[in-house]
Amino acid sequence: MKKLWKYLKMLPVIVYPYLYMVAILVVFIVGVIEDNSTQSYDYTMLAIVISIIMSFVITGLCFIISTFNSIRSGNNAYGLLFPVKINFLIKLIQIPAYIINFIFGIIGILMSIWGIGIVALMLVVDLLTILISGINNIGACINLYKNKVLSKEECIIFALLSFIYIVDVGVAIYLFILLKRKRKNILT
């Protein structure tokens, strides 16, 4: 149960960009169903306000979880494999969200003036997502450095690369494979 809890507490970080998509979808559905009356407009505005408040709450929660996990990982509270593995899972599960955000951004570019808001929102969601998952990887890199899997320079480089779009996925895959190989060599 304790092992399962480690993964479950990271669930908000893992699904973070998808939560934004749900909020956007709710606002869109409410906007589509409205009948242009004043009362419907009020419902749309209420949906937007609730979505904005929830996005701030969820973002704050994910920052706290990611920071806490990074500190615990850096102090070797989870061992070597879990921090690297959870970062690997976060990055891979979020790939479809990045693709969907990119498609929404392209649609926003093709729209008129309203598209600027969509492009800005998709950009902010992508930046927040990569920031939250990058914070999570800092602890994993520090842990790998402390256990002499990475050198100091590699630790700094991989921690910084975790904040660069697309490169962060490559870093997560590389660190996962590196740790698996090192652990295999230690066991044999």
Short mmCIF file of N, CA and C in Angstrom, two decimals:
data_model
loop_
_atom_site.label_atom_id
_atom_site.label_comp_id
_atom_site.label_asym_id
_atom_site.label_seq_id
_atom_site.Cartn_x
_atom_site.Cartn_y
_atom_site.Cartn_z
N MET A 1 0.82 -1.20 0.00
CA MET A 1 0.00 0.00 0.00
C MET A 1 0.87 1.27 0.00
N LYS A 2 2.00 1.20 0.73
CA LYS A 2 2.89 2.36 0.80
C LYS A 2 3.47 2.67 -0.57
N LYS A 3 3.80 1.60 -1.34
CA LYS A 3 4.36 1.79 -2.66
C LYS A 3 3.32 2.44 -3.59
N LEU A 4 2.08 1.99 -3.49
CA LEU A 4 1.00 2.55 -4.30
C LEU A 4 0.76 4.02 -3.95
N TRP A 5 0.86 4.37 -2.66
CA TRP A 5 0.65 5.74 -2.21
C TRP A 5 1.66 6.69 -2.84
N LYS A 6 2.92 6.23 -3.03
CA LYS A 6 3.93 7.08 -3.64
C LYS A 6 3.50 7.52 -5.04
N TYR A 7 2.88 6.60 -5.76
CA TYR A 7 2.43 6.92 -7.12
C TYR A 7 1.14 7.74 -7.09
N LEU A 8 0.23 7.40 -6.20
CA LEU A 8 -1.05 8.11 -6.14
C LEU A 8 -0.89 9.58 -5.76
N LYS A 9 0.05 9.87 -4.87
CA LYS A 9 0.22 11.28 -4.48
C LYS A 9 0.81 12.11 -5.61
N MET A 10 1.40 11.45 -6.60
CA MET A 10 1.94 12.16 -7.76
C MET A 10 0.91 12.31 -8.88
N LEU A 11 -0.27 11.72 -8.69
CA LEU A 11 -1.31 11.74 -9.72
C LEU A 11 -1.68 13.16 -10.20
N PRO A 12 -1.85 14.13 -9.30
CA PRO A 12 -2.16 15.48 -9.81
C PRO A 12 -1.07 16.04 -10.72
N VAL A 13 0.18 15.74 -10.43
CA VAL A 13 1.28 16.21 -11.27
C VAL A 13 1.25 15.49 -12.62
N ILE A 14 0.97 14.20 -12.57
CA ILE A 14 0.94 13.40 -13.80
C ILE A 14 -0.16 13.89 -14.75
N VAL A 15 -1.34 14.16 -14.23
CA VAL A 15 -2.48 14.53 -15.08
C VAL A 15 -2.68 16.04 -15.16
N TYR A 16 -1.75 16.81 -14.67
CA TYR A 16 -1.88 18.27 -14.60
C TYR A 16 -2.37 18.91 -15.90
N PRO A 17 -1.71 18.67 -17.05
CA PRO A 17 -2.20 19.36 -18.26
C PRO A 17 -3.59 18.90 -18.69
N TYR A 18 -3.94 17.67 -18.35
CA TYR A 18 -5.27 17.17 -18.71
C TYR A 18 -6.35 17.85 -17.88
N LEU A 19 -6.03 18.24 -16.67
CA LEU A 19 -6.99 18.95 -15.83
C LEU A 19 -7.35 20.31 -16.45
N TYR A 20 -6.37 20.96 -17.06
CA TYR A 20 -6.64 22.21 -17.75
C TYR A 20 -7.57 21.97 -18.93
N MET A 21 -7.35 20.87 -19.63
CA MET A 21 -8.19 20.57 -20.79
C MET A 21 -9.64 20.34 -20.37
N VAL A 22 -9.83 19.69 -19.24
CA VAL A 22 -11.19 19.48 -18.72
C VAL A 22 -11.83 20.82 -18.40
N ALA A 23 -11.08 21.71 -17.76
CA ALA A 23 -11.62 23.04 -17.43
C ALA A 23 -11.99 23.80 -18.69
N ILE A 24 -11.14 23.75 -19.70
CA ILE A 24 -11.43 24.43 -20.97
C ILE A 24 -12.66 23.82 -21.63
N LEU A 25 -12.76 22.51 -21.57
CA LEU A 25 -13.90 21.81 -22.17
C LEU A 25 -15.20 22.19 -21.48
N VAL A 26 -15.18 22.30 -20.15
CA VAL A 26 -16.39 22.70 -19.41
C VAL A 26 -16.82 24.10 -19.84
N VAL A 27 -15.90 25.02 -19.92
CA VAL A 27 -16.24 26.39 -20.34
C VAL A 27 -16.78 26.38 -21.77
N PHE A 28 -16.17 25.59 -22.63
CA PHE A 28 -16.61 25.51 -24.02
C PHE A 28 -18.02 24.93 -24.11
N ILE A 29 -18.28 23.85 -23.38
CA ILE A 29 -19.61 23.23 -23.41
C ILE A 29 -20.67 24.20 -22.89
N VAL A 30 -20.37 24.86 -21.78
CA VAL A 30 -21.33 25.83 -21.24
C VAL A 30 -21.56 26.95 -22.25
N GLY A 31 -20.52 27.41 -22.92
CA GLY A 31 -20.65 28.47 -23.92
C GLY A 31 -21.45 28.03 -25.14
N VAL A 32 -21.31 26.77 -25.53
CA VAL A 32 -22.04 26.26 -26.69
C VAL A 32 -23.53 26.10 -26.38
N ILE A 33 -23.83 25.66 -25.15
CA ILE A 33 -25.22 25.40 -24.80
C ILE A 33 -25.98 26.70 -24.51
N GLU A 34 -25.29 27.76 -24.22
CA GLU A 34 -26.00 28.98 -23.85
C GLU A 34 -26.87 29.48 -25.01
N ASP A 35 -27.94 30.15 -24.67
CA ASP A 35 -28.89 30.61 -25.69
C ASP A 35 -28.88 32.12 -25.86
N ASN A 36 -27.75 32.72 -25.56
CA ASN A 36 -27.55 34.17 -25.72
C ASN A 36 -28.45 35.03 -24.84
N SER A 37 -29.04 34.45 -23.85
CA SER A 37 -29.82 35.27 -22.91
C SER A 37 -28.88 35.72 -21.79
N THR A 38 -29.32 36.66 -21.00
CA THR A 38 -28.51 37.18 -19.90
C THR A 38 -28.20 36.08 -18.89
N GLN A 39 -29.20 35.24 -18.63
CA GLN A 39 -29.00 34.17 -17.64
C GLN A 39 -27.94 33.19 -18.13
N SER A 40 -27.97 32.83 -19.41
CA SER A 40 -26.97 31.91 -19.96
C SER A 40 -25.57 32.53 -19.90
N TYR A 41 -25.51 33.83 -20.17
CA TYR A 41 -24.22 34.54 -20.10
C TYR A 41 -23.66 34.46 -18.68
N ASP A 42 -24.54 34.57 -17.71
CA ASP A 42 -24.12 34.45 -16.31
C ASP A 42 -23.54 33.07 -16.03
N TYR A 43 -24.16 32.03 -16.59
CA TYR A 43 -23.64 30.67 -16.41
C TYR A 43 -22.27 30.50 -17.05
N THR A 44 -22.10 31.08 -18.22
CA THR A 44 -20.80 31.01 -18.89
C THR A 44 -19.74 31.72 -18.06
N MET A 45 -20.06 32.89 -17.57
CA MET A 45 -19.09 33.63 -16.74
C MET A 45 -18.79 32.88 -15.45
N LEU A 46 -19.82 32.26 -14.86
CA LEU A 46 -19.61 31.46 -13.66
C LEU A 46 -18.70 30.28 -13.95
N ALA A 47 -18.90 29.62 -15.09
CA ALA A 47 -18.04 28.50 -15.49
C ALA A 47 -16.60 28.96 -15.67
N ILE A 48 -16.42 30.13 -16.27
CA ILE A 48 -15.07 30.66 -16.48
C ILE A 48 -14.42 30.99 -15.14
N VAL A 49 -15.15 31.65 -14.25
CA VAL A 49 -14.59 32.00 -12.93
C VAL A 49 -14.23 30.75 -12.14
N ILE A 50 -15.11 29.77 -12.13
CA ILE A 50 -14.83 28.52 -11.41
C ILE A 50 -13.61 27.83 -12.01
N SER A 51 -13.52 27.80 -13.33
CA SER A 51 -12.37 27.16 -13.99
C SER A 51 -11.07 27.88 -13.65
N ILE A 52 -11.11 29.20 -13.61
CA ILE A 52 -9.89 29.96 -13.28
C ILE A 52 -9.48 29.71 -11.83
N ILE A 53 -10.44 29.73 -10.91
CA ILE A 53 -10.12 29.47 -9.50
C ILE A 53 -9.56 28.06 -9.34
N MET A 54 -10.21 27.08 -9.97
CA MET A 54 -9.73 25.69 -9.86
C MET A 54 -8.34 25.53 -10.48
N SER A 55 -8.07 26.25 -11.57
CA SER A 55 -6.76 26.13 -12.19
C SER A 55 -5.67 26.68 -11.27
N PHE A 56 -5.95 27.77 -10.54
CA PHE A 56 -4.99 28.29 -9.58
C PHE A 56 -4.78 27.32 -8.42
N VAL A 57 -5.87 26.73 -7.94
CA VAL A 57 -5.77 25.77 -6.84
C VAL A 57 -4.98 24.53 -7.27
N ILE A 58 -5.31 24.00 -8.43
CA ILE A 58 -4.63 22.80 -8.93
C ILE A 58 -3.16 23.10 -9.21
N THR A 59 -2.86 24.25 -9.80
CA THR A 59 -1.47 24.61 -10.07
C THR A 59 -0.68 24.73 -8.77
N GLY A 60 -1.25 25.39 -7.79
CA GLY A 60 -0.58 25.51 -6.48
C GLY A 60 -0.34 24.15 -5.85
N LEU A 61 -1.36 23.31 -5.89
CA LEU A 61 -1.23 21.95 -5.33
C LEU A 61 -0.12 21.17 -6.04
N CYS A 62 -0.09 21.25 -7.36
CA CYS A 62 0.94 20.53 -8.12
C CYS A 62 2.34 21.07 -7.83
N PHE A 63 2.48 22.39 -7.67
CA PHE A 63 3.77 22.96 -7.29
C PHE A 63 4.22 22.44 -5.93
N ILE A 64 3.30 22.39 -4.98
CA ILE A 64 3.63 21.89 -3.64
C ILE A 64 4.02 20.42 -3.70
N ILE A 65 3.23 19.61 -4.38
CA ILE A 65 3.53 18.17 -4.48
C ILE A 65 4.87 17.95 -5.16
N SER A 66 5.09 18.64 -6.27
CA SER A 66 6.33 18.46 -7.03
C SER A 66 7.55 18.92 -6.23
N THR A 67 7.43 20.04 -5.54
CA THR A 67 8.54 20.54 -4.72
C THR A 67 8.82 19.59 -3.56
N PHE A 68 7.77 19.16 -2.89
CA PHE A 68 7.93 18.21 -1.78
C PHE A 68 8.58 16.92 -2.25
N ASN A 69 8.11 16.41 -3.39
CA ASN A 69 8.68 15.18 -3.94
C ASN A 69 10.14 15.38 -4.34
N SER A 70 10.46 16.54 -4.89
CA SER A 70 11.83 16.83 -5.29
C SER A 70 12.76 16.88 -4.08
N ILE A 71 12.31 17.51 -3.01
CA ILE A 71 13.13 17.58 -1.79
C ILE A 71 13.32 16.19 -1.21
N ARG A 72 12.25 15.42 -1.13
CA ARG A 72 12.35 14.05 -0.59
C ARG A 72 13.23 13.17 -1.48
N SER A 73 13.10 13.33 -2.78
CA SER A 73 13.92 12.55 -3.70
C SER A 73 15.39 12.91 -3.57
N GLY A 74 15.67 14.21 -3.46
CA GLY A 74 17.05 14.67 -3.29
C GLY A 74 17.68 14.17 -2.01
N ASN A 75 16.86 13.91 -1.00
CA ASN A 75 17.36 13.37 0.27
C ASN A 75 17.31 11.85 0.32
N ASN A 76 17.11 11.23 -0.83
CA ASN A 76 17.11 9.77 -0.98
C ASN A 76 16.02 9.08 -0.14
N ALA A 77 14.89 9.74 0.06
CA ALA A 77 13.80 9.16 0.84
C ALA A 77 13.09 8.04 0.08
N TYR A 78 13.20 8.06 -1.25
CA TYR A 78 12.50 7.06 -2.05
C TYR A 78 13.44 6.04 -2.69
N GLY A 79 14.72 6.12 -2.41
CA GLY A 79 15.68 5.24 -3.08
C GLY A 79 16.09 5.82 -4.42
N LEU A 80 16.78 5.04 -5.21
CA LEU A 80 17.28 5.53 -6.50
C LEU A 80 16.24 5.45 -7.61
N LEU A 81 15.50 4.36 -7.66
CA LEU A 81 14.67 4.10 -8.84
C LEU A 81 13.40 4.94 -8.88
N PHE A 82 12.69 5.09 -7.78
CA PHE A 82 11.38 5.76 -7.81
C PHE A 82 11.43 7.17 -8.39
N PRO A 83 12.33 8.06 -7.95
CA PRO A 83 12.31 9.42 -8.51
C PRO A 83 12.53 9.45 -10.03
N VAL A 84 13.42 8.59 -10.51
CA VAL A 84 13.69 8.55 -11.95
C VAL A 84 12.49 7.94 -12.67
N LYS A 85 11.94 6.89 -12.10
CA LYS A 85 10.81 6.21 -12.72
C LYS A 85 9.57 7.10 -12.77
N ILE A 86 9.28 7.82 -11.69
CA ILE A 86 8.09 8.68 -11.67
C ILE A 86 8.27 9.84 -12.64
N ASN A 87 9.48 10.37 -12.76
CA ASN A 87 9.73 11.44 -13.73
C ASN A 87 9.54 10.92 -15.15
N PHE A 88 10.02 9.72 -15.38
CA PHE A 88 9.86 9.05 -16.68
C PHE A 88 8.37 8.89 -17.00
N LEU A 89 7.59 8.41 -16.03
CA LEU A 89 6.16 8.23 -16.24
C LEU A 89 5.44 9.56 -16.47
N ILE A 90 5.80 10.57 -15.68
CA ILE A 90 5.18 11.89 -15.84
C ILE A 90 5.40 12.40 -17.27
N LYS A 91 6.63 12.35 -17.72
CA LYS A 91 6.94 12.87 -19.05
C LYS A 91 6.22 12.10 -20.15
N LEU A 92 6.21 10.77 -20.06
CA LEU A 92 5.58 9.97 -21.12
C LEU A 92 4.06 10.13 -21.12
N ILE A 93 3.45 10.17 -19.95
CA ILE A 93 1.99 10.32 -19.89
C ILE A 93 1.56 11.71 -20.35
N GLN A 94 2.42 12.69 -20.21
CA GLN A 94 2.06 14.05 -20.61
C GLN A 94 2.30 14.34 -22.10
N ILE A 95 2.95 13.44 -22.82
CA ILE A 95 3.21 13.68 -24.25
C ILE A 95 1.92 13.95 -25.03
N PRO A 96 0.85 13.13 -24.87
CA PRO A 96 -0.39 13.45 -25.60
C PRO A 96 -0.96 14.83 -25.25
N ALA A 97 -0.80 15.25 -24.00
CA ALA A 97 -1.29 16.58 -23.60
C ALA A 97 -0.53 17.68 -24.34
N TYR A 98 0.78 17.51 -24.50
CA TYR A 98 1.55 18.50 -25.25
C TYR A 98 1.08 18.55 -26.70
N ILE A 99 0.80 17.39 -27.28
CA ILE A 99 0.33 17.34 -28.67
C ILE A 99 -1.03 18.02 -28.80
N ILE A 100 -1.94 17.72 -27.87
CA ILE A 100 -3.27 18.34 -27.90
C ILE A 100 -3.15 19.86 -27.70
N ASN A 101 -2.30 20.29 -26.78
CA ASN A 101 -2.08 21.73 -26.58
C ASN A 101 -1.55 22.38 -27.85
N PHE A 102 -0.64 21.69 -28.53
CA PHE A 102 -0.08 22.21 -29.77
C PHE A 102 -1.18 22.37 -30.82
N ILE A 103 -2.05 21.36 -30.93
CA ILE A 103 -3.15 21.42 -31.89
C ILE A 103 -4.10 22.56 -31.55
N PHE A 104 -4.43 22.72 -30.25
CA PHE A 104 -5.27 23.86 -29.84
C PHE A 104 -4.58 25.17 -30.17
N GLY A 105 -3.28 25.24 -29.99
CA GLY A 105 -2.53 26.46 -30.33
C GLY A 105 -2.61 26.77 -31.81
N ILE A 106 -2.48 25.74 -32.65
CA ILE A 106 -2.59 25.93 -34.10
C ILE A 106 -3.99 26.41 -34.47
N ILE A 107 -5.00 25.80 -33.84
CA ILE A 107 -6.38 26.24 -34.08
C ILE A 107 -6.53 27.70 -33.66
N GLY A 108 -5.93 28.06 -32.53
CA GLY A 108 -5.98 29.45 -32.07
C GLY A 108 -5.34 30.41 -33.04
N ILE A 109 -4.25 29.99 -33.66
CA ILE A 109 -3.57 30.84 -34.65
C ILE A 109 -4.47 31.06 -35.86
N LEU A 110 -5.21 30.02 -36.24
CA LEU A 110 -6.08 30.11 -37.41
C LEU A 110 -7.35 30.92 -37.16
N MET A 111 -7.68 31.12 -35.88
CA MET A 111 -8.87 31.91 -35.54
C MET A 111 -8.54 33.40 -35.66
N SER A 112 -9.54 34.19 -35.54
CA SER A 112 -9.31 35.64 -35.61
C SER A 112 -8.72 36.13 -34.30
N ILE A 113 -9.15 37.25 -33.83
CA ILE A 113 -8.60 37.87 -32.62
C ILE A 113 -8.78 36.99 -31.40
N TRP A 114 -9.84 36.17 -31.35
CA TRP A 114 -10.09 35.29 -30.22
C TRP A 114 -9.01 34.22 -30.09
N GLY A 115 -8.35 33.94 -31.16
CA GLY A 115 -7.30 32.93 -31.14
C GLY A 115 -6.09 33.31 -30.30
N ILE A 116 -5.87 34.60 -30.13
CA ILE A 116 -4.74 35.07 -29.32
C ILE A 116 -4.87 34.55 -27.89
N GLY A 117 -6.07 34.60 -27.35
CA GLY A 117 -6.31 34.09 -25.99
C GLY A 117 -6.05 32.60 -25.89
N ILE A 118 -6.48 31.85 -26.90
CA ILE A 118 -6.25 30.40 -26.90
C ILE A 118 -4.77 30.09 -26.97
N VAL A 119 -4.06 30.77 -27.85
CA VAL A 119 -2.61 30.55 -27.98
C VAL A 119 -1.91 30.91 -26.66
N ALA A 120 -2.29 32.01 -26.06
CA ALA A 120 -1.67 32.42 -24.78
C ALA A 120 -1.96 31.39 -23.69
N LEU A 121 -3.20 30.91 -23.62
CA LEU A 121 -3.56 29.92 -22.61
C LEU A 121 -2.77 28.62 -22.81
N MET A 122 -2.68 28.17 -24.04
CA MET A 122 -1.94 26.92 -24.32
C MET A 122 -0.45 27.08 -23.99
N LEU A 123 0.08 28.25 -24.26
CA LEU A 123 1.48 28.53 -23.94
C LEU A 123 1.71 28.51 -22.43
N VAL A 124 0.80 29.14 -21.69
CA VAL A 124 0.92 29.16 -20.23
C VAL A 124 0.79 27.75 -19.65
N VAL A 125 -0.16 26.97 -20.16
CA VAL A 125 -0.33 25.59 -19.67
C VAL A 125 0.93 24.77 -19.94
N ASP A 126 1.49 24.89 -21.14
CA ASP A 126 2.73 24.16 -21.45
C ASP A 126 3.88 24.59 -20.55
N LEU A 127 4.02 25.89 -20.34
CA LEU A 127 5.12 26.38 -19.49
C LEU A 127 4.96 25.92 -18.04
N LEU A 128 3.75 25.98 -17.52
CA LEU A 128 3.51 25.51 -16.15
C LEU A 128 3.75 24.00 -16.03
N THR A 129 3.32 23.26 -17.04
CA THR A 129 3.51 21.80 -17.02
C THR A 129 4.98 21.44 -17.00
N ILE A 130 5.76 22.07 -17.86
CA ILE A 130 7.19 21.75 -17.92
C ILE A 130 7.90 22.25 -16.66
N LEU A 131 7.44 23.35 -16.09
CA LEU A 131 8.03 23.86 -14.85
C LEU A 131 7.78 22.88 -13.70
N ILE A 132 6.55 22.42 -13.57
CA ILE A 132 6.21 21.50 -12.48
C ILE A 132 6.95 20.17 -12.63
N SER A 133 6.98 19.62 -13.84
CA SER A 133 7.68 18.35 -14.01
C SER A 133 9.19 18.52 -13.93
N GLY A 134 9.70 19.69 -14.31
CA GLY A 134 11.14 19.96 -14.19
C GLY A 134 11.57 20.05 -12.73
N ILE A 135 10.75 20.69 -11.90
CA ILE A 135 11.04 20.76 -10.47
C ILE A 135 11.14 19.35 -9.90
N ASN A 136 10.25 18.49 -10.32
CA ASN A 136 10.25 17.11 -9.85
C ASN A 136 11.56 16.40 -10.21
N ASN A 137 12.10 16.71 -11.39
CA ASN A 137 13.32 16.03 -11.84
C ASN A 137 14.58 16.53 -11.13
N ILE A 138 14.55 17.72 -10.58
CA ILE A 138 15.74 18.24 -9.88
C ILE A 138 16.13 17.30 -8.74
N GLY A 139 15.16 16.88 -7.95
CA GLY A 139 15.43 15.96 -6.84
C GLY A 139 16.00 14.64 -7.32
N ALA A 140 15.47 14.14 -8.45
CA ALA A 140 15.98 12.88 -9.01
C ALA A 140 17.44 13.03 -9.42
N CYS A 141 17.79 14.15 -10.04
CA CYS A 141 19.18 14.39 -10.46
C CYS A 141 20.11 14.52 -9.25
N ILE A 142 19.66 15.22 -8.23
CA ILE A 142 20.48 15.37 -7.01
C ILE A 142 20.69 14.01 -6.36
N ASN A 143 19.65 13.21 -6.32
CA ASN A 143 19.75 11.88 -5.75
C ASN A 143 20.75 11.01 -6.53
N LEU A 144 20.69 11.10 -7.85
CA LEU A 144 21.63 10.34 -8.68
C LEU A 144 23.06 10.83 -8.48
N TYR A 145 23.23 12.13 -8.27
CA TYR A 145 24.56 12.68 -7.98
C TYR A 145 25.08 12.18 -6.63
N LYS A 146 24.22 12.25 -5.62
CA LYS A 146 24.64 11.80 -4.28
C LYS A 146 25.01 10.32 -4.25
N ASN A 147 24.39 9.54 -5.13
CA ASN A 147 24.69 8.11 -5.19
C ASN A 147 25.71 7.77 -6.27
N LYS A 148 26.39 8.80 -6.77
CA LYS A 148 27.50 8.67 -7.71
C LYS A 148 27.11 8.00 -9.03
N VAL A 149 25.86 8.17 -9.43
CA VAL A 149 25.43 7.71 -10.74
C VAL A 149 25.72 8.80 -11.77
N LEU A 150 25.58 10.07 -11.35
CA LEU A 150 25.89 11.22 -12.18
C LEU A 150 27.02 12.02 -11.55
N SER A 151 27.80 12.65 -12.41
CA SER A 151 28.80 13.59 -11.89
C SER A 151 28.09 14.91 -11.57
N LYS A 152 28.80 15.81 -10.91
CA LYS A 152 28.21 17.11 -10.55
C LYS A 152 27.77 17.87 -11.80
N GLU A 153 28.61 17.86 -12.83
CA GLU A 153 28.30 18.56 -14.06
C GLU A 153 27.08 17.95 -14.73
N GLU A 154 27.03 16.61 -14.79
CA GLU A 154 25.88 15.94 -15.40
C GLU A 154 24.60 16.25 -14.62
N CYS A 155 24.69 16.28 -13.32
CA CYS A 155 23.54 16.59 -12.49
C CYS A 155 22.99 17.97 -12.83
N ILE A 156 23.87 18.95 -12.93
CA ILE A 156 23.44 20.32 -13.24
C ILE A 156 22.87 20.39 -14.65
N ILE A 157 23.55 19.77 -15.60
CA ILE A 157 23.10 19.81 -17.00
C ILE A 157 21.74 19.15 -17.15
N PHE A 158 21.58 17.94 -16.59
CA PHE A 158 20.30 17.24 -16.73
C PHE A 158 19.17 17.95 -15.98
N ALA A 159 19.48 18.56 -14.85
CA ALA A 159 18.46 19.32 -14.12
C ALA A 159 18.00 20.52 -14.95
N LEU A 160 18.94 21.21 -15.58
CA LEU A 160 18.58 22.36 -16.42
C LEU A 160 17.85 21.95 -17.69
N LEU A 161 18.30 20.84 -18.30
CA LEU A 161 17.65 20.37 -19.53
C LEU A 161 16.21 19.90 -19.28
N SER A 162 15.89 19.61 -18.03
CA SER A 162 14.54 19.18 -17.68
C SER A 162 13.51 20.30 -17.83
N PHE A 163 13.98 21.51 -18.07
CA PHE A 163 13.08 22.65 -18.23
C PHE A 163 12.99 23.11 -19.69
N ILE A 164 13.54 22.32 -20.61
CA ILE A 164 13.51 22.68 -22.02
C ILE A 164 12.53 21.76 -22.73
N TYR A 165 11.61 22.37 -23.44
CA TYR A 165 10.54 21.68 -24.15
C TYR A 165 11.09 20.60 -25.08
N ILE A 166 10.58 19.44 -25.05
CA ILE A 166 10.91 18.23 -25.82
C ILE A 166 12.19 17.58 -25.29
N VAL A 167 13.20 18.36 -24.98
CA VAL A 167 14.46 17.82 -24.46
C VAL A 167 14.21 17.14 -23.11
N ASP A 168 13.24 17.66 -22.35
CA ASP A 168 12.94 17.09 -21.03
C ASP A 168 12.51 15.63 -21.11
N VAL A 169 11.81 15.27 -22.17
CA VAL A 169 11.39 13.86 -22.36
C VAL A 169 12.63 13.00 -22.63
N GLY A 170 13.53 13.50 -23.45
CA GLY A 170 14.77 12.78 -23.73
C GLY A 170 15.60 12.58 -22.48
N VAL A 171 15.66 13.60 -21.63
CA VAL A 171 16.40 13.51 -20.36
C VAL A 171 15.77 12.44 -19.47
N ALA A 172 14.46 12.44 -19.37
CA ALA A 172 13.77 11.45 -18.52
C ALA A 172 14.04 10.03 -19.01
N ILE A 173 13.98 9.84 -20.32
CA ILE A 173 14.25 8.51 -20.89
C ILE A 173 15.70 8.12 -20.66
N TYR A 174 16.61 9.05 -20.91
CA TYR A 174 18.04 8.77 -20.73
C TYR A 174 18.36 8.39 -19.28
N LEU A 175 17.86 9.18 -18.33
CA LEU A 175 18.15 8.89 -16.92
C LEU A 175 17.56 7.54 -16.49
N PHE A 176 16.38 7.22 -16.99
CA PHE A 176 15.76 5.94 -16.66
C PHE A 176 16.60 4.78 -17.20
N ILE A 177 17.01 4.87 -18.45
CA ILE A 177 17.83 3.82 -19.06
C ILE A 177 19.20 3.74 -18.38
N LEU A 178 19.80 4.90 -18.09
CA LEU A 178 21.09 4.94 -17.42
C LEU A 178 21.02 4.24 -16.07
N LEU A 179 20.01 4.56 -15.29
CA LEU A 179 19.88 3.95 -13.97
C LEU A 179 19.63 2.45 -14.08
N LYS A 180 18.81 2.04 -15.03
CA LYS A 180 18.55 0.61 -15.22
C LYS A 180 19.85 -0.12 -15.56
N ARG A 181 20.66 0.47 -16.44
CA ARG A 181 21.94 -0.16 -16.82
C ARG A 181 22.90 -0.22 -15.64
N LYS A 182 23.01 0.89 -14.91
CA LYS A 182 23.93 0.92 -13.76
C LYS A 182 23.51 -0.09 -12.71
N ARG A 183 22.22 -0.18 -12.44
CA ARG A 183 21.72 -1.13 -11.44
C ARG A 183 21.96 -2.56 -11.90
N LYS A 184 21.82 -2.80 -13.20
CA LYS A 184 22.05 -4.14 -13.76
C LYS A 184 23.53 -4.51 -13.62
N ASN A 185 24.42 -3.55 -13.88
CA ASN A 185 25.86 -3.80 -13.77
C ASN A 185 26.26 -4.04 -12.32
N ILE A 186 25.60 -3.34 -11.38
CA ILE A 186 25.92 -3.52 -9.96
C ILE A 186 25.49 -4.90 -9.49
N LEU A 187 24.32 -5.36 -9.99
CA LEU A 187 23.79 -6.66 -9.56
C LEU A 187 24.55 -7.83 -10.17
N THR A 188 25.18 -7.65 -11.35
CA THR A 188 25.89 -8.77 -11.99
C THR A 188 27.35 -8.76 -11.69
#
